[in-house]
């Protein structure tokens, strides 16, 4: 029988100010998870970013198991959210190659 091709995971996507990127990426890396980074811009409830006063944003994407995702979001809610403008979402994904995301 063949090993599974895909493994269920969570895709955590965070949009953070550039000033918070390094610390948040370090937190994710300490969990043993890789990240992808994108420079992003947009407009929301509080106006457009980047603007001359606040700088730009980074989108951080990380694929991890559900336990890690919950630990990360709880940590960010406690340590970052009170003072940093972060928004994020979690999506169910099937990661490949399965061996890279298992165990």
Coordinates of C-alpha atoms in Angstrom, one line a residue, residues 19 34 46-47 55 73 81 90 92 101:
X19 CA 7.9 46.5 12.0
X34 CA 8.6 27.4 7.7
X46 CA -8.8 52.2 9.1
X47 CA -7.8 53.3 5.6
X55 CA 4.8 52.0 6.5
X73 CA -2.7 32.6 17.6
X81 CA -2.5 42.0 19.3
X90 CA -6.8 30.0 9.1
X92 CA -7.9 23.9 6.0
X101 CA 4.4 17.8 7.2

